[in-house]
Amino acid sequence: MGAKHFLEKIIGYVGGEIADEDGVFQGGIGPALADAEGGPIEPEGLVGGVVGLENPFRCGVGDELDEAVALGLARELVADDFDGDHLAGGGEAVAQAVFFVLLRPLSKNCYSRINKLLTESLWLELIWLIDWWAGIKIELYTDSETLQLMGKENALVICNHRSDIDWLIGWVLAQRSGCLGSTVAIMKKEVKFLPVLGWSMWFAEYIFLERDWAKDETSLKSGFRHLEHMPFPFWLALFVEGTRFTQTKLLQAQEFAASKGLPIPRNVLIPRTKGFVTAVQSLRPFVPAIYDCTYAVPKSEASPTLVRIFKGISCPVKVQIKRHKMEELPETDDGIGQWCKDAFVAKDALLEKYSTTEIFSEQDLQQIRRHKTSILVVVCWLCLLGFLVYEFFQWTSLLSSWEGILFTVLFLLLVTVIMEIFIHSSQSERSKPPMVLPTQDPMKQKLLQT
């Protein structure tokens, strides 16, 4: 569906003319639209009337519009465009691409609103894997005030990076709090090239880094400026350690800490504070809180991975969330960096206590029930997938010849290989700790062994 078709749909719905501040439609595409009184309206007002959520809201020009009808039109546009050419999962990514090209240039606010729905429909498929396929039980420890605020305020979320699925656990908590579609993260740039999942993250405007501070600082500040205009509460997840926890990386962190006279970590890595400092200084005006999350898995359980989840293997995951007011953090860069380091020292102490006493947290254990919404989403997508596959084979007659059957088998094998590569690439490195600590300094060895 091209831009012309898109505008024809809107014109049929509203009619009239549209103009920007200078009286000219910026897109330079055909007829314009008008409000009910015939006067020109801005592009954001137009799109606000076409794409929205369930309740009426004030668009850019102050005209109150019926978003229930508007959302119906948006769904009609999606249905027109995806008439059997796309499979489950990929359909959302293509829908995001369509709205990114056609809506975002006109109104970032309205693009964010509809993209939230599309993002949730994709992420809920993964939530289903956690909740209902593998049956992973998430135990949340926090105070009642924090629980009530979760999902109702903007928050910077910092976590220890212990397992392969920490990001998925965060998504589950976001879904329980009602902000799954508005949760974004700071990730390495390679992720955005992953089929479907990475593409969807890119359209959801995740912040991707190259691990080159000269470039990353600009990317971070640009991403933070966009978040300031989000029309609903968001979570921004930041894994401050910069990489996943392994024994080899722990030993390297311990040696570094010993050489610098820092506390020796045993269960976390030393945080990299540049990104955190930039985040706090940029987000402070419009993000009231930091959620300090600590993940843990019982010693008797194997660490969860995507492979184990796909196999349906369950395990309990414990999460503690401490809410810190952003206004209480230091004002200086050095002070903010030290606050982050102190937070990870506290995480280390919490995890060490858990490993020796099996007491995880002094916070209250909160009851967070898994939702059935993800089941409904998966069932709908499976039905659609089955129908599309049936229609595809009916149309192509691939299974009516040996060549077609061979092509189908090879395609399925290719998809399987790609999925295997994706799953295994997401796993932490399986490194064993060396028998000799990586230093010849007897004093350092003694420090690292304590």
Coordinates of C-alpha atoms in Angstrom, one line a residue:
M1 CA 0.0 0.0 0.0
G2 CA 1.6 3.3 -1.1
A3 CA 1.2 6.8 0.3
K4 CA -1.4 7.7 -2.4
H5 CA -3.6 4.7 -1.4
F6 CA -3.1 5.7 2.3
L7 CA -4.2 9.3 1.7
E8 CA -7.2 8.2 -0.4
K9 CA -8.4 6.1 2.5
I10 CA -8.1 9.1 4.9
I11 CA -9.7 11.4 2.4
G12 CA -12.7 9.0 2.1
Y13 CA -13.0 9.1 5.9
V14 CA -12.7 12.8 6.5
G15 CA -12.5 14.9 3.3
G16 CA -11.3 18.4 2.8
E17 CA -7.8 20.0 3.0
I18 CA -4.8 19.8 5.2
A19 CA -1.9 22.2 5.6
D20 CA 1.1 22.7 7.8
E21 CA 2.0 25.9 9.5
D22 CA 2.9 27.5 6.2
G23 CA -0.3 26.4 4.5
V24 CA 1.4 23.6 2.5
F25 CA 1.2 19.9 3.1
Q26 CA 4.8 18.9 3.9
G27 CA 4.5 15.5 2.3
G28 CA 3.7 17.0 -1.0
I29 CA 1.2 14.2 -1.7
G30 CA -2.1 15.0 -3.4
P31 CA -5.3 16.4 -1.8
A32 CA -5.5 17.7 1.7
L33 CA -7.9 17.2 4.5
A34 CA -9.9 19.5 6.6
D35 CA -11.6 19.4 10.0
A36 CA -15.4 19.4 10.4
E37 CA -15.6 23.2 9.9
G38 CA -13.7 23.2 6.6
G39 CA -10.6 24.9 7.9
P40 CA -7.1 23.6 7.3
I41 CA -5.5 21.5 10.0
E42 CA -1.9 20.4 10.7
P43 CA -0.6 17.0 9.7
E44 CA -0.4 15.9 13.4
G45 CA -4.0 16.8 13.8
L46 CA -5.0 14.8 10.8
V47 CA -3.1 11.6 11.8
G48 CA -4.3 12.1 15.4
G49 CA -7.8 11.7 14.0
V50 CA -7.0 8.6 12.1
V51 CA -4.7 6.6 14.4
G52 CA -5.2 6.5 18.1
L53 CA -6.2 4.4 21.2
E54 CA -9.6 3.6 22.7
N55 CA -10.5 7.0 24.3
P56 CA -10.8 10.4 22.7
F57 CA -7.9 12.7 23.1
R58 CA -6.8 16.2 22.1
C59 CA -4.9 16.3 18.8
G60 CA -2.4 18.9 17.8
V61 CA -5.0 21.5 16.8
G62 CA -7.3 20.9 19.7
D63 CA -10.1 19.1 17.8
E64 CA -11.5 16.3 19.9
L65 CA -11.8 13.2 17.7
D66 CA -13.3 9.8 18.1
E67 CA -10.3 7.5 18.3
A68 CA -12.4 4.3 18.5
V69 CA -13.5 4.9 14.9
A70 CA -10.0 6.1 14.0
L71 CA -8.4 2.9 15.3
G72 CA -10.9 0.9 13.3
L73 CA -9.7 2.7 10.2
A74 CA -6.0 2.0 11.1
R75 CA -6.8 -1.7 11.5
E76 CA -8.6 -1.6 8.1
L77 CA -5.4 -0.1 6.6
V78 CA -3.3 -2.9 8.1
A79 CA -5.8 -5.5 6.9
D80 CA -5.7 -4.1 3.4
D81 CA -2.0 -4.3 3.3
F82 CA -1.5 -7.7 4.8
D83 CA -3.8 -9.8 2.7
G84 CA -2.0 -13.1 3.0
D85 CA 1.6 -12.3 2.1
H86 CA 3.0 -12.2 5.7
L87 CA 3.4 -14.8 8.5
A88 CA 2.9 -14.4 12.2
G89 CA 5.6 -12.2 13.8
G90 CA 6.8 -10.8 10.5
G91 CA 3.4 -9.2 9.9
E92 CA 3.9 -6.9 12.9
A93 CA 7.3 -5.8 11.7
V94 CA 6.0 -5.0 8.2
A95 CA 3.1 -3.1 9.8
Q96 CA 5.6 -1.1 11.8
A97 CA 7.5 -0.4 8.7
V98 CA 4.4 0.9 6.9
F99 CA 3.4 3.2 9.8
F100 CA 7.0 4.3 10.2
V101 CA 7.1 5.5 6.6
L102 CA 3.6 6.9 6.4
L103 CA 2.8 8.2 9.9
R104 CA 6.0 9.1 11.7
P105 CA 6.9 12.0 9.3
L106 CA 3.4 13.5 10.0
S107 CA 3.1 12.9 13.7
K108 CA 5.6 11.1 16.0
N109 CA 3.0 11.2 18.8
C110 CA 0.4 9.2 16.8
Y111 CA 3.1 6.9 15.4
S112 CA 4.1 6.1 18.9
R113 CA 0.5 5.3 19.9
I114 CA -0.2 2.8 17.1
N115 CA 3.3 1.4 17.3
K116 CA 2.7 0.6 20.9
L117 CA -0.1 -1.7 19.9
L118 CA 1.9 -3.4 17.2
T119 CA 4.9 -3.9 19.5
E120 CA 2.8 -5.5 22.2
S121 CA 1.2 -7.9 19.7
L122 CA 4.7 -9.2 18.9
W123 CA 6.2 -9.2 22.3
L124 CA 3.2 -11.0 23.7
E125 CA 4.2 -14.1 21.7
L126 CA 7.4 -14.2 23.7
I127 CA 5.6 -13.5 26.9
W128 CA 3.5 -16.6 26.2
L129 CA 6.7 -18.7 25.9
I130 CA 7.8 -17.6 29.4
D131 CA 4.4 -17.7 31.1
W132 CA 2.6 -20.7 29.5
W133 CA 5.0 -22.8 27.5
A134 CA 8.0 -22.9 29.9
G135 CA 5.9 -21.9 32.9
I136 CA 8.7 -19.8 34.4
K137 CA 7.7 -18.4 37.8
I138 CA 8.8 -14.9 38.5
E139 CA 8.8 -13.9 42.1
L140 CA 8.8 -10.1 42.5
Y141 CA 10.0 -8.5 45.7
T142 CA 9.3 -4.8 46.2
D143 CA 7.3 -2.5 48.4
S144 CA 3.6 -1.8 47.8
E145 CA 4.1 1.8 46.8
T146 CA 6.6 0.9 44.1
L147 CA 4.2 -1.8 42.8
Q148 CA 1.4 0.7 42.5
L149 CA 3.6 3.2 40.6
M150 CA 5.0 0.6 38.1
G151 CA 3.6 1.3 34.7
K152 CA 2.2 4.7 35.7
E153 CA 5.4 6.7 35.6
N154 CA 8.5 7.1 33.4
A155 CA 11.4 5.1 34.8
L156 CA 15.0 4.3 34.1
V157 CA 15.5 0.6 34.8
I158 CA 19.0 -0.7 35.7
C159 CA 19.6 -4.5 36.1
N160 CA 22.4 -7.0 36.6
H161 CA 22.9 -9.1 33.5
R162 CA 23.0 -12.6 34.9
S163 CA 21.3 -14.8 32.3
D164 CA 20.4 -15.0 28.6
I165 CA 16.8 -14.0 29.2
D166 CA 17.1 -11.1 31.6
W167 CA 15.5 -8.9 28.9
L168 CA 12.6 -11.2 28.6
I169 CA 12.0 -11.2 32.4
G170 CA 11.9 -7.4 32.1
W171 CA 9.3 -7.6 29.4
V172 CA 7.2 -9.9 31.6
L173 CA 7.3 -7.3 34.4
A174 CA 6.5 -4.5 32.0
Q175 CA 3.5 -6.5 30.6
R176 CA 2.2 -7.1 34.2
S177 CA 2.5 -3.3 34.7
G178 CA 0.8 -2.3 31.5
C179 CA 3.7 -0.7 29.7
L180 CA 5.0 -3.6 27.5
G181 CA 4.6 -1.6 24.3
S182 CA 6.4 1.4 25.7
T183 CA 9.4 -0.4 27.1
V184 CA 12.6 0.3 25.3
A185 CA 16.2 -0.6 25.9
I186 CA 19.7 0.4 25.1
M187 CA 21.3 -2.4 23.1
K188 CA 24.3 -3.2 20.9
K189 CA 23.7 -2.3 17.2
E190 CA 24.0 -5.9 15.9
V191 CA 20.7 -6.8 17.5
K192 CA 18.7 -4.5 15.1
F193 CA 19.7 -6.7 12.1
L194 CA 18.0 -9.8 13.6
P195 CA 15.0 -10.8 11.5
V196 CA 11.6 -9.7 12.9
L197 CA 12.7 -9.3 16.5
G198 CA 15.6 -6.8 15.8
W199 CA 13.6 -5.0 13.1
S200 CA 10.7 -4.6 15.5
M201 CA 13.0 -3.1 18.1
W202 CA 14.3 -0.7 15.6
F203 CA 10.8 0.5 14.6
A204 CA 10.0 0.7 18.3
E205 CA 12.9 3.1 18.5
Y206 CA 15.2 1.2 20.8
I207 CA 18.6 2.9 21.3
F208 CA 21.4 1.0 19.6
L209 CA 25.1 1.6 20.4
E210 CA 28.3 0.8 18.6
R211 CA 30.6 0.8 21.7
D212 CA 32.4 3.8 20.4
W213 CA 31.7 6.6 22.8
A214 CA 32.2 9.4 20.3
K215 CA 29.3 8.0 18.3
D216 CA 27.3 6.5 21.2
E217 CA 27.0 9.7 23.1
T218 CA 25.2 11.3 20.2
S219 CA 22.9 8.3 19.8
L220 CA 22.0 8.3 23.4
K221 CA 21.2 12.0 23.7
S222 CA 19.1 11.8 20.5
G223 CA 17.2 8.8 21.8
F224 CA 16.6 10.5 25.1
R225 CA 15.2 13.6 23.4
H226 CA 12.7 11.4 21.6
L227 CA 11.6 9.8 24.9
E228 CA 10.7 13.2 26.3
H229 CA 7.7 13.3 23.9
M230 CA 6.4 9.8 24.5
P231 CA 2.6 10.2 25.0
F232 CA 2.5 7.5 27.7
P233 CA 4.6 6.2 30.6
F234 CA 7.7 4.3 29.4
W235 CA 10.5 2.2 30.9
L236 CA 14.1 2.5 29.6
A237 CA 16.2 -0.5 30.4
L238 CA 19.9 -0.2 30.7
F239 CA 22.3 -3.1 31.5
V240 CA 25.0 -1.1 33.1
E241 CA 27.5 -3.9 33.3
G242 CA 27.7 -3.7 29.5
T243 CA 27.8 -7.5 29.0
R244 CA 26.5 -10.7 30.4
F245 CA 28.0 -12.3 33.5
T246 CA 30.4 -15.2 33.1
Q247 CA 33.1 -16.6 35.3
T248 CA 35.8 -15.4 33.0
K249 CA 34.4 -11.9 32.9
L250 CA 34.0 -12.0 36.7
L251 CA 37.7 -12.9 37.2
Q252 CA 38.7 -10.0 34.9
A253 CA 36.4 -7.6 36.9
Q254 CA 38.0 -8.9 40.1
E255 CA 41.5 -8.3 38.9
F256 CA 40.6 -4.8 37.8
A257 CA 38.9 -4.0 41.1
A258 CA 42.0 -5.3 43.0
S259 CA 44.3 -3.1 40.9
K260 CA 42.1 0.0 41.5
G261 CA 41.4 -0.6 45.2
L262 CA 37.7 -1.1 44.6
P263 CA 35.4 -3.6 46.4
I264 CA 36.0 -7.1 44.9
P265 CA 32.8 -8.3 43.2
R266 CA 31.7 -11.9 43.5
N267 CA 28.3 -12.0 41.8
V268 CA 28.2 -8.9 39.5
L269 CA 30.6 -7.1 37.1
I270 CA 31.8 -3.6 37.6
P271 CA 29.3 -1.2 36.0
R272 CA 30.3 1.1 33.1
T273 CA 29.0 4.4 34.2
K274 CA 29.4 6.7 31.2
G275 CA 26.1 5.7 29.6
F276 CA 24.3 5.7 33.0
V277 CA 25.6 9.2 33.8
T278 CA 24.5 10.5 30.4
A279 CA 21.1 8.9 30.9
V280 CA 20.5 10.4 34.3
Q281 CA 21.6 13.9 33.2
S282 CA 19.4 13.7 30.1
L283 CA 16.3 12.1 31.6
R284 CA 16.2 13.9 35.0
P285 CA 13.7 16.6 33.9
F286 CA 11.0 14.1 32.8
V287 CA 11.8 10.7 34.5
P288 CA 11.0 10.8 38.2
A289 CA 12.4 7.4 39.2
I290 CA 15.1 4.7 38.8
Y291 CA 14.1 1.1 39.3
D292 CA 17.1 -0.8 40.6
C293 CA 16.4 -4.4 39.6
T294 CA 18.3 -7.4 40.8
Y295 CA 17.8 -10.8 39.2
A296 CA 18.7 -14.2 40.7
V297 CA 18.2 -17.9 40.0
P298 CA 18.4 -20.5 42.8
K299 CA 21.8 -22.3 42.9
S300 CA 20.0 -25.6 42.5
E301 CA 18.5 -24.5 39.1
A302 CA 20.3 -24.2 35.8
S303 CA 20.3 -20.7 34.4
P304 CA 17.4 -20.1 32.0
T305 CA 18.2 -19.8 28.3
L306 CA 16.1 -19.4 25.2
V307 CA 17.0 -23.1 24.3
R308 CA 15.6 -24.3 27.7
I309 CA 12.5 -22.1 27.3
F310 CA 11.8 -23.6 23.8
K311 CA 12.2 -27.0 25.4
G312 CA 9.6 -26.0 28.0
I313 CA 11.9 -26.3 30.9
S314 CA 10.8 -24.2 33.9
C315 CA 12.7 -22.5 36.7
P316 CA 12.0 -19.8 39.3
V317 CA 13.4 -16.4 38.8
K318 CA 13.6 -13.9 41.7
V319 CA 13.5 -10.2 41.1
Q320 CA 14.0 -7.4 43.6
I321 CA 13.0 -3.8 42.6
K322 CA 14.1 -0.8 44.6
R323 CA 12.7 2.6 43.5
H324 CA 14.9 5.6 43.9
K325 CA 13.7 9.1 43.2
M326 CA 15.7 10.7 40.4
E327 CA 15.9 14.0 42.3
E328 CA 17.8 12.3 45.1
L329 CA 20.7 11.4 42.9
P330 CA 23.9 13.6 43.0
E331 CA 24.1 16.5 40.6
T332 CA 27.7 16.0 39.3
D333 CA 28.8 13.4 36.8
D334 CA 31.3 11.9 39.3
G335 CA 28.6 11.7 42.0
I336 CA 26.2 9.9 39.7
G337 CA 28.9 7.5 38.6
Q338 CA 29.7 6.7 42.2
W339 CA 26.0 6.2 43.0
C340 CA 25.8 3.6 40.3
K341 CA 28.9 1.8 41.5
D342 CA 27.5 1.8 45.1
A343 CA 24.2 0.3 43.8
F344 CA 26.1 -2.6 42.3
V345 CA 28.1 -3.2 45.5
A346 CA 24.7 -3.5 47.2
K347 CA 23.5 -5.9 44.5
D348 CA 26.6 -8.0 45.0
A349 CA 25.9 -8.1 48.8
L350 CA 22.3 -9.1 48.2
L351 CA 23.3 -11.9 45.8
E352 CA 26.0 -13.1 48.1
K353 CA 23.6 -13.3 51.0
Y354 CA 21.2 -15.2 48.9
S355 CA 23.8 -17.7 47.8
T356 CA 24.8 -18.4 51.5
T357 CA 21.5 -18.1 53.3
E358 CA 18.9 -18.7 50.6
I359 CA 17.2 -15.5 51.8
F360 CA 16.8 -13.3 48.7
S361 CA 15.2 -10.0 49.9
E362 CA 13.8 -8.3 52.9
Q363 CA 11.2 -6.7 50.6
D364 CA 7.6 -8.0 50.4
L365 CA 6.9 -10.8 48.0
Q366 CA 4.2 -9.4 45.7
Q367 CA 1.6 -11.4 43.8
I368 CA 1.8 -10.8 40.1
R369 CA -0.4 -13.1 38.1
R370 CA 0.3 -14.1 34.5
H371 CA -2.2 -12.8 32.0
K372 CA -4.2 -14.8 29.5
T373 CA -3.9 -12.1 26.9
S374 CA -0.7 -13.7 25.5
I375 CA -2.6 -17.0 24.9
L376 CA -5.3 -15.2 22.9
V377 CA -2.6 -13.4 20.8
V378 CA -0.8 -16.7 20.1
V379 CA -4.0 -18.5 19.2
C380 CA -5.0 -15.8 16.8
W381 CA -1.6 -15.8 15.1
L382 CA -1.5 -19.6 14.9
C383 CA -5.0 -19.5 13.2
L384 CA -3.9 -16.8 10.8
L385 CA -0.6 -18.6 10.1
G386 CA -2.4 -21.9 9.4
F387 CA -4.8 -20.1 7.0
L388 CA -2.0 -18.2 5.2
V389 CA 0.1 -21.4 4.8
Y390 CA -3.0 -23.3 3.4
E391 CA -3.8 -20.4 1.0
F392 CA -0.2 -20.1 0.0
F393 CA 0.1 -23.8 -1.0
Q394 CA -3.2 -23.7 -2.7
W395 CA -2.1 -20.7 -4.8
T396 CA 1.4 -22.0 -5.6
S397 CA 0.7 -25.7 -5.9
L398 CA 4.2 -26.3 -4.5
L399 CA 3.3 -29.7 -3.1
S400 CA 2.0 -30.9 -6.4
S401 CA 5.5 -31.6 -7.8
W402 CA 8.8 -33.1 -6.6
E403 CA 10.5 -29.8 -7.3
G404 CA 8.0 -27.9 -5.2
I405 CA 8.3 -30.4 -2.3
L406 CA 12.1 -30.2 -2.4
F407 CA 12.0 -26.4 -2.4
T408 CA 9.6 -26.4 0.6
V409 CA 11.9 -28.8 2.5
L410 CA 15.0 -26.7 1.8
F411 CA 13.2 -23.5 2.8
L412 CA 12.1 -25.1 6.1
L413 CA 15.6 -26.3 6.8
L414 CA 17.0 -22.8 6.1
V415 CA 14.5 -21.3 8.5
T416 CA 15.4 -23.9 11.1
V417 CA 19.1 -23.2 10.7
I418 CA 18.6 -19.4 11.0
M419 CA 16.5 -19.9 14.2
E420 CA 19.2 -22.2 15.7
I421 CA 21.9 -19.5 14.9
F422 CA 19.7 -16.9 16.6
I423 CA 19.0 -18.9 19.7
H424 CA 22.6 -20.0 20.2
S425 CA 24.0 -16.6 19.5
S426 CA 21.8 -15.2 22.3
Q427 CA 23.4 -17.6 24.9
S428 CA 26.1 -16.5 27.2
E429 CA 29.6 -17.9 26.5
R430 CA 30.2 -21.2 28.2
S431 CA 33.5 -20.3 29.7
K432 CA 35.1 -22.2 32.6
P433 CA 37.1 -20.3 35.2
P434 CA 40.8 -20.9 34.7
M435 CA 42.6 -22.9 37.3
V436 CA 45.1 -20.1 37.9
L437 CA 43.9 -16.5 38.4
P438 CA 45.0 -14.2 35.6
T439 CA 47.7 -12.3 37.7
Q440 CA 51.1 -13.2 39.0
D441 CA 50.8 -10.7 41.9
P442 CA 50.5 -12.7 45.2
M443 CA 48.7 -9.9 46.9
K444 CA 46.1 -9.6 44.1
Q445 CA 45.6 -13.4 44.1
K446 CA 44.9 -13.2 47.8
L447 CA 42.4 -10.4 47.3
L448 CA 40.6 -12.3 44.5
Q449 CA 40.3 -15.4 46.6
T450 CA 38.7 -13.7 49.5

